Amino acid sequence: MSLAAQLCLVLAKPSWAAELPSCSRTFSLAFHDHGMLYSKVSQSGIDKDVADELIKRSGCRFSLSVMPRARIWRSIESGELDFSMSGITNEARDKYAGFAWYLFNKYELLVRKDSGVASIAEFSGNPQMRMGGIRSFRYSSRLNQLVDQLAPQGRYIEVADHEQLLAMLKRNRIQAMIIEPFNYSQIESRALHALTRTLDSGDPAVLHGLIMSKAALPETEQRKWRALIDDMRADGTLLKIMRRYFPAEDAKAYVTF
């Protein structure tokens, strides 16, 4: 092959090709059923779109599954699972998981209007109020404090997935739950919009990203996967994905950090 032909091949390679991860085996990746991030029924969502693009760019083989969030974190920690999507970090998770950020959004408290509470402080101070959450979920600072306050009082009820929470809220078994923008469509589809209102947590937005098992992936490989996600953000691919689900201004905000 001539030098000119070789140069053309180099120039034709995508910008991420220089840092491709090793594809020496089939990797495992699990989604969790969570509103617009991933729907188990339609097998679609933001996380699925991001994962599809990541798989395409890496050129690696993947085995995909759906798991409860609590099982995902256990499997990431043990190394049984290589990847998951849209995770947030904390001190404990940093010990066994690496992250590649691709989303940025705020958590809010969704409360029943007939609860009569107008603030998070009112909710936490009323012993009759109960909140629901998904096992192993953590949120932003003030909402984590609320969870940690209510749990010892028996006022925080944990379930496996978001659909269960929505059903409990509709039946008034709980009076509040924590949501993010990816849950808004579920609230509308379950006819909960008229029954509920949102309370601003006062917390800043929280980064969400690709979760990588430190037990399964060495740091050198994690950096390569992180570079692929960073390239997707830099070249506008993540914004394009978010535009499929949100208006332009919101979509831009969710990938600007």
PDB file of C-alpha atoms in Angstrom:
ATOM      1  CA  MET A   1       0.000   0.000   0.000  1.00  0.00           C
ATOM      2  CA  SER A   2       1.324   3.412  -0.942  1.00  0.00           C
ATOM      3  CA  LEU A   3       2.131   6.069   1.662  1.00  0.00           C
ATOM      4  CA  ALA A   4      -0.717   8.206   0.318  1.00  0.00           C
ATOM      5  CA  ALA A   5      -3.199   5.347   0.725  1.00  0.00           C
ATOM      6  CA  GLN A   6      -2.015   4.677   4.264  1.00  0.00           C
ATOM      7  CA  LEU A   7      -2.435   8.367   5.096  1.00  0.00           C
ATOM      8  CA  CYS A   8      -5.992   8.297   3.768  1.00  0.00           C
ATOM      9  CA  LEU A   9      -6.811   5.349   6.025  1.00  0.00           C
ATOM     10  CA  VAL A  10      -5.451   7.177   9.066  1.00  0.00           C
ATOM     11  CA  LEU A  11      -7.410  10.318   8.247  1.00  0.00           C
ATOM     12  CA  ALA A  12     -10.567   8.274   7.712  1.00  0.00           C
ATOM     13  CA  LYS A  13     -10.443   6.804  11.216  1.00  0.00           C
ATOM     14  CA  PRO A  14     -12.878   8.294  13.736  1.00  0.00           C
ATOM     15  CA  SER A  15     -11.407  10.636  16.351  1.00  0.00           C
ATOM     16  CA  TRP A  16     -11.817   8.058  19.131  1.00  0.00           C
ATOM     17  CA  ALA A  17      -9.932   5.229  17.344  1.00  0.00           C
ATOM     18  CA  ALA A  18      -6.544   5.945  18.947  1.00  0.00           C
ATOM     19  CA  GLU A  19      -7.777   5.038  22.429  1.00  0.00           C
ATOM     20  CA  LEU A  20      -9.959   2.025  21.726  1.00  0.00           C
ATOM     21  CA  PRO A  21     -10.368  -0.332  24.682  1.00  0.00           C
ATOM     22  CA  SER A  22      -9.160  -3.907  24.565  1.00  0.00           C
ATOM     23  CA  CYS A  23     -11.867  -6.218  23.197  1.00  0.00           C
ATOM     24  CA  SER A  24     -10.316  -9.465  24.409  1.00  0.00           C
ATOM     25  CA  ARG A  25     -13.627 -10.795  25.777  1.00  0.00           C
ATOM     26  CA  THR A  26     -17.379 -10.214  25.800  1.00  0.00           C
ATOM     27  CA  PHE A  27     -18.284  -7.519  28.324  1.00  0.00           C
ATOM     28  CA  SER A  28     -21.403  -7.489  30.496  1.00  0.00           C
ATOM     29  CA  LEU A  29     -23.601  -4.407  30.852  1.00  0.00           C
ATOM     30  CA  ALA A  30     -26.819  -4.116  32.859  1.00  0.00           C
ATOM     31  CA  PHE A  31     -29.578  -1.514  32.613  1.00  0.00           C
ATOM     32  CA  HIS A  32     -32.079  -0.701  35.339  1.00  0.00           C
ATOM     33  CA  ASP A  33     -35.717   0.026  34.552  1.00  0.00           C
ATOM     34  CA  HIS A  34     -36.070   3.739  35.274  1.00  0.00           C
ATOM     35  CA  GLY A  35     -38.348   6.011  33.278  1.00  0.00           C
ATOM     36  CA  MET A  36     -36.809   7.633  30.227  1.00  0.00           C
ATOM     37  CA  LEU A  37     -33.361   6.274  31.072  1.00  0.00           C
ATOM     38  CA  TYR A  38     -34.408   2.707  30.250  1.00  0.00           C
ATOM     39  CA  SER A  39     -37.768   1.019  29.752  1.00  0.00           C
ATOM     40  CA  LYS A  40     -37.828  -2.734  30.196  1.00  0.00           C
ATOM     41  CA  VAL A  41     -41.058  -2.901  28.187  1.00  0.00           C
ATOM     42  CA  SER A  42     -39.807  -1.067  25.089  1.00  0.00           C
ATOM     43  CA  GLN A  43     -36.097  -1.875  25.643  1.00  0.00           C
ATOM     44  CA  SER A  44     -35.295   1.738  24.864  1.00  0.00           C
ATOM     45  CA  GLY A  45     -34.263   4.974  26.516  1.00  0.00           C
ATOM     46  CA  ILE A  46     -31.402   7.409  27.028  1.00  0.00           C
ATOM     47  CA  ASP A  47     -29.136   4.839  28.662  1.00  0.00           C
ATOM     48  CA  LYS A  48     -29.779   2.367  25.837  1.00  0.00           C
ATOM     49  CA  ASP A  49     -28.923   4.996  23.214  1.00  0.00           C
ATOM     50  CA  VAL A  50     -25.702   5.943  25.027  1.00  0.00           C
ATOM     51  CA  ALA A  51     -24.747   2.287  25.460  1.00  0.00           C
ATOM     52  CA  ASP A  52     -25.435   1.509  21.784  1.00  0.00           C
ATOM     53  CA  GLU A  53     -23.174   4.354  20.699  1.00  0.00           C
ATOM     54  CA  LEU A  54     -20.470   3.311  23.176  1.00  0.00           C
ATOM     55  CA  ILE A  55     -20.574  -0.281  21.919  1.00  0.00           C
ATOM     56  CA  LYS A  56     -20.407   0.877  18.305  1.00  0.00           C
ATOM     57  CA  ARG A  57     -17.398   3.091  18.957  1.00  0.00           C
ATOM     58  CA  SER A  58     -15.528   0.495  21.008  1.00  0.00           C
ATOM     59  CA  GLY A  59     -16.048  -2.338  18.529  1.00  0.00           C
ATOM     60  CA  CYS A  60     -16.339  -4.752  21.469  1.00  0.00           C
ATOM     61  CA  ARG A  61     -18.889  -7.524  22.069  1.00  0.00           C
ATOM     62  CA  PHE A  62     -21.400  -7.022  24.874  1.00  0.00           C
ATOM     63  CA  SER A  63     -23.926  -9.113  26.760  1.00  0.00           C
ATOM     64  CA  LEU A  64     -26.839  -6.884  27.826  1.00  0.00           C
ATOM     65  CA  SER A  65     -29.299  -7.480  30.658  1.00  0.00           C
ATOM     66  CA  VAL A  66     -31.714  -5.708  33.005  1.00  0.00           C
ATOM     67  CA  MET A  67     -31.242  -5.911  36.784  1.00  0.00           C
ATOM     68  CA  PRO A  68     -32.560  -4.235  39.931  1.00  0.00           C
ATOM     69  CA  ARG A  69     -30.275  -1.400  40.977  1.00  0.00           C
ATOM     70  CA  ALA A  70     -29.241  -3.047  44.252  1.00  0.00           C
ATOM     71  CA  ARG A  71     -28.055  -6.147  42.402  1.00  0.00           C
ATOM     72  CA  ILE A  72     -26.182  -4.006  39.884  1.00  0.00           C
ATOM     73  CA  TRP A  73     -24.100  -2.336  42.580  1.00  0.00           C
ATOM     74  CA  ARG A  74     -23.310  -5.676  44.243  1.00  0.00           C
ATOM     75  CA  SER A  75     -22.277  -7.173  40.906  1.00  0.00           C
ATOM     76  CA  ILE A  76     -20.141  -4.159  40.015  1.00  0.00           C
ATOM     77  CA  GLU A  77     -18.373  -4.430  43.374  1.00  0.00           C
ATOM     78  CA  SER A  78     -17.674  -8.156  42.987  1.00  0.00           C
ATOM     79  CA  GLY A  79     -16.570  -7.836  39.362  1.00  0.00           C
ATOM     80  CA  GLU A  80     -19.342 -10.118  38.132  1.00  0.00           C
ATOM     81  CA  LEU A  81     -20.674  -7.182  36.093  1.00  0.00           C
ATOM     82  CA  ASP A  82     -18.409  -4.960  33.994  1.00  0.00           C
ATOM     83  CA  PHE A  83     -20.638  -1.956  33.293  1.00  0.00           C
ATOM     84  CA  SER A  84     -23.906  -0.256  34.087  1.00  0.00           C
ATOM     85  CA  MET A  85     -25.405   3.104  33.195  1.00  0.00           C
ATOM     86  CA  SER A  86     -26.355   6.455  34.769  1.00  0.00           C
ATOM     87  CA  GLY A  87     -24.759   5.844  38.156  1.00  0.00           C
ATOM     88  CA  ILE A  88     -23.850   8.485  40.713  1.00  0.00           C
ATOM     89  CA  THR A  89     -20.875   8.243  43.003  1.00  0.00           C
ATOM     90  CA  ASN A  90     -20.226   8.532  46.711  1.00  0.00           C
ATOM     91  CA  GLU A  91     -17.318   7.678  48.988  1.00  0.00           C
ATOM     92  CA  ALA A  92     -18.268   4.006  49.302  1.00  0.00           C
ATOM     93  CA  ARG A  93     -18.845   3.474  45.566  1.00  0.00           C
ATOM     94  CA  ASP A  94     -15.578   5.181  44.631  1.00  0.00           C
ATOM     95  CA  LYS A  95     -13.748   2.278  46.260  1.00  0.00           C
ATOM     96  CA  TYR A  96     -15.033  -0.280  43.748  1.00  0.00           C
ATOM     97  CA  ALA A  97     -16.408   1.659  40.755  1.00  0.00           C
ATOM     98  CA  GLY A  98     -15.070   4.110  38.194  1.00  0.00           C
ATOM     99  CA  PHE A  99     -17.306   6.538  36.314  1.00  0.00           C
ATOM    100  CA  ALA A 100     -17.516   8.292  32.947  1.00  0.00           C
ATOM    101  CA  TRP A 101     -19.951  11.197  33.198  1.00  0.00           C
ATOM    102  CA  TYR A 102     -22.588  11.903  30.564  1.00  0.00           C
ATOM    103  CA  LEU A 103     -25.599  13.430  32.367  1.00  0.00           C
ATOM    104  CA  PHE A 104     -26.135  16.262  34.832  1.00  0.00           C
ATOM    105  CA  ASN A 105     -29.485  16.825  36.535  1.00  0.00           C
ATOM    106  CA  LYS A 106     -31.275  17.705  39.770  1.00  0.00           C
ATOM    107  CA  TYR A 107     -33.358  15.580  42.116  1.00  0.00           C
ATOM    108  CA  GLU A 108     -36.664  16.843  43.496  1.00  0.00           C
ATOM    109  CA  LEU A 109     -39.181  15.594  46.031  1.00  0.00           C
ATOM    110  CA  LEU A 110     -42.535  14.613  44.523  1.00  0.00           C
ATOM    111  CA  VAL A 111     -45.297  14.893  47.137  1.00  0.00           C
ATOM    112  CA  ARG A 112     -49.024  14.311  47.130  1.00  0.00           C
ATOM    113  CA  LYS A 113     -50.907  17.607  47.174  1.00  0.00           C
ATOM    114  CA  ASP A 114     -53.330  16.289  49.782  1.00  0.00           C
ATOM    115  CA  SER A 115     -50.436  15.724  52.187  1.00  0.00           C
ATOM    116  CA  GLY A 116     -50.642  19.425  52.985  1.00  0.00           C
ATOM    117  CA  VAL A 117     -46.866  19.876  53.173  1.00  0.00           C
ATOM    118  CA  ALA A 118     -45.232  22.761  51.342  1.00  0.00           C
ATOM    119  CA  SER A 119     -41.559  22.109  52.051  1.00  0.00           C
ATOM    120  CA  ILE A 120     -39.092  19.328  52.751  1.00  0.00           C
ATOM    121  CA  ALA A 121     -38.782  20.564  56.325  1.00  0.00           C
ATOM    122  CA  GLU A 122     -42.558  20.226  56.807  1.00  0.00           C
ATOM    123  CA  PHE A 123     -42.477  16.737  55.364  1.00  0.00           C
ATOM    124  CA  SER A 124     -39.614  15.574  57.579  1.00  0.00           C
ATOM    125  CA  GLY A 125     -41.257  17.077  60.662  1.00  0.00           C
ATOM    126  CA  ASN A 126     -44.609  15.338  60.176  1.00  0.00           C
ATOM    127  CA  PRO A 127     -44.516  11.775  61.621  1.00  0.00           C
ATOM    128  CA  GLN A 128     -47.499  10.773  59.478  1.00  0.00           C
ATOM    129  CA  MET A 129     -45.606  11.302  56.231  1.00  0.00           C
ATOM    130  CA  ARG A 130     -43.891   8.363  54.550  1.00  0.00           C
ATOM    131  CA  MET A 131     -41.529   8.364  51.605  1.00  0.00           C
ATOM    132  CA  GLY A 132     -40.617   5.591  49.196  1.00  0.00           C
ATOM    133  CA  GLY A 133     -37.343   4.816  47.496  1.00  0.00           C
ATOM    134  CA  ILE A 134     -35.559   2.209  45.413  1.00  0.00           C
ATOM    135  CA  ARG A 135     -33.160  -0.134  47.185  1.00  0.00           C
ATOM    136  CA  SER A 136     -29.526   1.063  47.011  1.00  0.00           C
ATOM    137  CA  PHE A 137     -30.464   4.420  45.440  1.00  0.00           C
ATOM    138  CA  ARG A 138     -28.662   7.525  46.640  1.00  0.00           C
ATOM    139  CA  TYR A 139     -29.477  11.063  45.617  1.00  0.00           C
ATOM    140  CA  SER A 140     -28.236  14.617  46.211  1.00  0.00           C
ATOM    141  CA  SER A 141     -27.009  15.826  49.592  1.00  0.00           C
ATOM    142  CA  ARG A 142     -30.158  17.205  51.223  1.00  0.00           C
ATOM    143  CA  LEU A 143     -32.344  14.368  49.940  1.00  0.00           C
ATOM    144  CA  ASN A 144     -29.833  11.782  51.169  1.00  0.00           C
ATOM    145  CA  GLN A 145     -30.085  13.445  54.594  1.00  0.00           C
ATOM    146  CA  LEU A 146     -33.875  13.142  54.429  1.00  0.00           C
ATOM    147  CA  VAL A 147     -33.640   9.426  53.572  1.00  0.00           C
ATOM    148  CA  ASP A 148     -31.172   8.836  56.401  1.00  0.00           C
ATOM    149  CA  GLN A 149     -33.457  10.669  58.834  1.00  0.00           C
ATOM    150  CA  LEU A 150     -36.653   8.838  57.848  1.00  0.00           C
ATOM    151  CA  ALA A 151     -35.260   5.299  57.570  1.00  0.00           C
ATOM    152  CA  PRO A 152     -34.631   4.723  61.317  1.00  0.00           C
ATOM    153  CA  GLN A 153     -38.127   6.066  62.017  1.00  0.00           C
ATOM    154  CA  GLY A 154     -39.719   3.465  59.736  1.00  0.00           C
ATOM    155  CA  ARG A 155     -40.875   6.238  57.431  1.00  0.00           C
ATOM    156  CA  TYR A 156     -38.766   5.252  54.403  1.00  0.00           C
ATOM    157  CA  ILE A 157     -40.100   2.291  52.417  1.00  0.00           C
ATOM    158  CA  GLU A 158     -37.758   0.612  49.924  1.00  0.00           C
ATOM    159  CA  VAL A 159     -38.914  -1.301  46.836  1.00  0.00           C
ATOM    160  CA  ALA A 160     -37.243  -2.813  43.768  1.00  0.00           C
ATOM    161  CA  ASP A 161     -38.230  -0.347  41.045  1.00  0.00           C
ATOM    162  CA  HIS A 162     -39.842   2.941  40.153  1.00  0.00           C
ATOM    163  CA  GLU A 163     -43.144   1.518  38.942  1.00  0.00           C
ATOM    164  CA  GLN A 164     -43.806   0.109  42.408  1.00  0.00           C
ATOM    165  CA  LEU A 165     -43.158   3.520  43.935  1.00  0.00           C
ATOM    166  CA  LEU A 166     -45.559   5.223  41.556  1.00  0.00           C
ATOM    167  CA  ALA A 167     -48.286   2.695  42.357  1.00  0.00           C
ATOM    168  CA  MET A 168     -47.743   3.195  46.110  1.00  0.00           C
ATOM    169  CA  LEU A 169     -47.861   6.969  45.721  1.00  0.00           C
ATOM    170  CA  LYS A 170     -51.083   6.789  43.740  1.00  0.00           C
ATOM    171  CA  ARG A 171     -52.701   4.573  46.421  1.00  0.00           C
ATOM    172  CA  ASN A 172     -51.411   6.927  49.173  1.00  0.00           C
ATOM    173  CA  ARG A 173     -49.316   4.205  50.811  1.00  0.00           C
ATOM    174  CA  ILE A 174     -46.504   6.729  50.602  1.00  0.00           C
ATOM    175  CA  GLN A 175     -46.876  10.491  50.397  1.00  0.00           C
ATOM    176  CA  ALA A 176     -43.612  11.311  48.613  1.00  0.00           C
ATOM    177  CA  MET A 177     -40.794   9.968  46.467  1.00  0.00           C
ATOM    178  CA  ILE A 178     -37.650  11.417  44.934  1.00  0.00           C
ATOM    179  CA  ILE A 179     -37.681  12.031  41.193  1.00  0.00           C
ATOM    180  CA  GLU A 180     -35.507  13.416  38.422  1.00  0.00           C
ATOM    181  CA  PRO A 181     -36.450  14.714  34.940  1.00  0.00           C
ATOM    182  CA  PHE A 182     -36.304  11.204  33.469  1.00  0.00           C
ATOM    183  CA  ASN A 183     -39.327  10.254  35.603  1.00  0.00           C
ATOM    184  CA  TYR A 184     -41.670  13.010  34.456  1.00  0.00           C
ATOM    185  CA  SER A 185     -43.180  10.922  31.661  1.00  0.00           C
ATOM    186  CA  GLN A 186     -44.000   8.151  34.161  1.00  0.00           C
ATOM    187  CA  ILE A 187     -45.858  10.617  36.369  1.00  0.00           C
ATOM    188  CA  GLU A 188     -47.965  11.726  33.421  1.00  0.00           C
ATOM    189  CA  SER A 189     -48.630   8.184  32.175  1.00  0.00           C
ATOM    190  CA  ARG A 190     -49.761   7.044  35.640  1.00  0.00           C
ATOM    191  CA  ALA A 191     -52.197   9.969  35.969  1.00  0.00           C
ATOM    192  CA  LEU A 192     -50.245  11.306  38.930  1.00  0.00           C
ATOM    193  CA  HIS A 193     -49.685  14.810  37.652  1.00  0.00           C
ATOM    194  CA  ALA A 194     -52.926  16.207  39.079  1.00  0.00           C
ATOM    195  CA  LEU A 195     -52.339  14.488  42.435  1.00  0.00           C
ATOM    196  CA  THR A 196     -48.793  15.675  43.040  1.00  0.00           C
ATOM    197  CA  ARG A 197     -46.420  18.631  43.136  1.00  0.00           C
ATOM    198  CA  THR A 198     -42.644  18.882  43.208  1.00  0.00           C
ATOM    199  CA  LEU A 199     -40.547  20.495  45.929  1.00  0.00           C
ATOM    200  CA  ASP A 200     -37.115  21.852  45.069  1.00  0.00           C
ATOM    201  CA  SER A 201     -34.447  20.166  47.177  1.00  0.00           C
ATOM    202  CA  GLY A 202     -32.153  23.183  47.026  1.00  0.00           C
ATOM    203  CA  ASP A 203     -29.341  20.823  46.016  1.00  0.00           C
ATOM    204  CA  PRO A 204     -27.111  21.367  42.978  1.00  0.00           C
ATOM    205  CA  ALA A 205     -27.337  19.054  39.981  1.00  0.00           C
ATOM    206  CA  VAL A 206     -25.636  15.662  40.246  1.00  0.00           C
ATOM    207  CA  LEU A 207     -23.426  13.927  37.680  1.00  0.00           C
ATOM    208  CA  HIS A 208     -24.570  10.557  36.286  1.00  0.00           C
ATOM    209  CA  GLY A 209     -22.322   8.300  34.265  1.00  0.00           C
ATOM    210  CA  LEU A 210     -21.188   4.978  32.928  1.00  0.00           C
ATOM    211  CA  ILE A 211     -20.326   2.707  35.874  1.00  0.00           C
ATOM    212  CA  MET A 212     -17.176   0.608  35.493  1.00  0.00           C
ATOM    213  CA  SER A 213     -16.193  -2.209  37.840  1.00  0.00           C
ATOM    214  CA  LYS A 214     -12.694  -1.720  39.247  1.00  0.00           C
ATOM    215  CA  ALA A 215     -12.564  -5.443  40.012  1.00  0.00           C
ATOM    216  CA  ALA A 216     -13.172  -6.287  36.341  1.00  0.00           C
ATOM    217  CA  LEU A 217     -11.444  -3.422  34.501  1.00  0.00           C
ATOM    218  CA  PRO A 218      -7.943  -2.093  35.190  1.00  0.00           C
ATOM    219  CA  GLU A 219      -7.523   1.675  35.382  1.00  0.00           C
ATOM    220  CA  THR A 220      -5.761   1.760  32.028  1.00  0.00           C
ATOM    221  CA  GLU A 221      -8.872   0.302  30.371  1.00  0.00           C
ATOM    222  CA  GLN A 222     -11.249   2.493  32.369  1.00  0.00           C
ATOM    223  CA  ARG A 223      -9.455   5.540  30.955  1.00  0.00           C
ATOM    224  CA  LYS A 224     -10.122   4.320  27.408  1.00  0.00           C
ATOM    225  CA  TRP A 225     -13.841   3.831  28.078  1.00  0.00           C
ATOM    226  CA  ARG A 226     -13.959   7.231  29.763  1.00  0.00           C
ATOM    227  CA  ALA A 227     -12.330   8.784  26.700  1.00  0.00           C
ATOM    228  CA  LEU A 228     -15.064   7.345  24.466  1.00  0.00           C
ATOM    229  CA  ILE A 229     -17.774   8.918  26.625  1.00  0.00           C
ATOM    230  CA  ASP A 230     -15.873  12.222  26.705  1.00  0.00           C
ATOM    231  CA  ASP A 231     -15.625  12.171  22.898  1.00  0.00           C
ATOM    232  CA  MET A 232     -19.372  11.555  22.624  1.00  0.00           C
ATOM    233  CA  ARG A 233     -19.965  14.661  24.709  1.00  0.00           C
ATOM    234  CA  ALA A 234     -17.371  16.765  22.841  1.00  0.00           C
ATOM    235  CA  ASP A 235     -18.642  15.920  19.356  1.00  0.00           C
ATOM    236  CA  GLY A 236     -22.298  16.581  20.200  1.00  0.00           C
ATOM    237  CA  THR A 237     -23.497  12.962  20.187  1.00  0.00           C
ATOM    238  CA  LEU A 238     -24.741  13.060  23.781  1.00  0.00           C
ATOM    239  CA  LEU A 239     -26.643  16.280  23.083  1.00  0.00           C
ATOM    240  CA  LYS A 240     -28.184  14.684  19.999  1.00  0.00           C
ATOM    241  CA  ILE A 241     -29.335  11.728  22.095  1.00  0.00           C
ATOM    242  CA  MET A 242     -30.849  13.983  24.749  1.00  0.00           C
ATOM    243  CA  ARG A 243     -32.683  15.985  22.065  1.00  0.00           C
ATOM    244  CA  ARG A 244     -34.660  12.838  21.256  1.00  0.00           C
ATOM    245  CA  TYR A 245     -36.249  13.077  24.701  1.00  0.00           C
ATOM    246  CA  PHE A 246     -36.191  16.741  25.784  1.00  0.00           C
ATOM    247  CA  PRO A 247     -36.556  20.257  24.347  1.00  0.00           C
ATOM    248  CA  ALA A 248     -33.312  21.843  23.152  1.00  0.00           C
ATOM    249  CA  GLU A 249     -32.690  24.034  26.211  1.00  0.00           C
ATOM    250  CA  ASP A 250     -33.238  21.200  28.694  1.00  0.00           C
ATOM    251  CA  ALA A 251     -31.204  18.755  26.628  1.00  0.00           C
ATOM    252  CA  LYS A 252     -28.250  21.145  26.551  1.00  0.00           C
ATOM    253  CA  ALA A 253     -28.431  21.677  30.315  1.00  0.00           C
ATOM    254  CA  TYR A 254     -28.320  17.924  30.977  1.00  0.00           C
ATOM    255  CA  VAL A 255     -25.006  17.500  29.133  1.00  0.00           C
ATOM    256  CA  THR A 256     -23.324  20.777  30.140  1.00  0.00           C
ATOM    257  CA  PHE A 257     -20.943  20.366  33.064  1.00  0.00           C
TER     258      PHE A 257
END
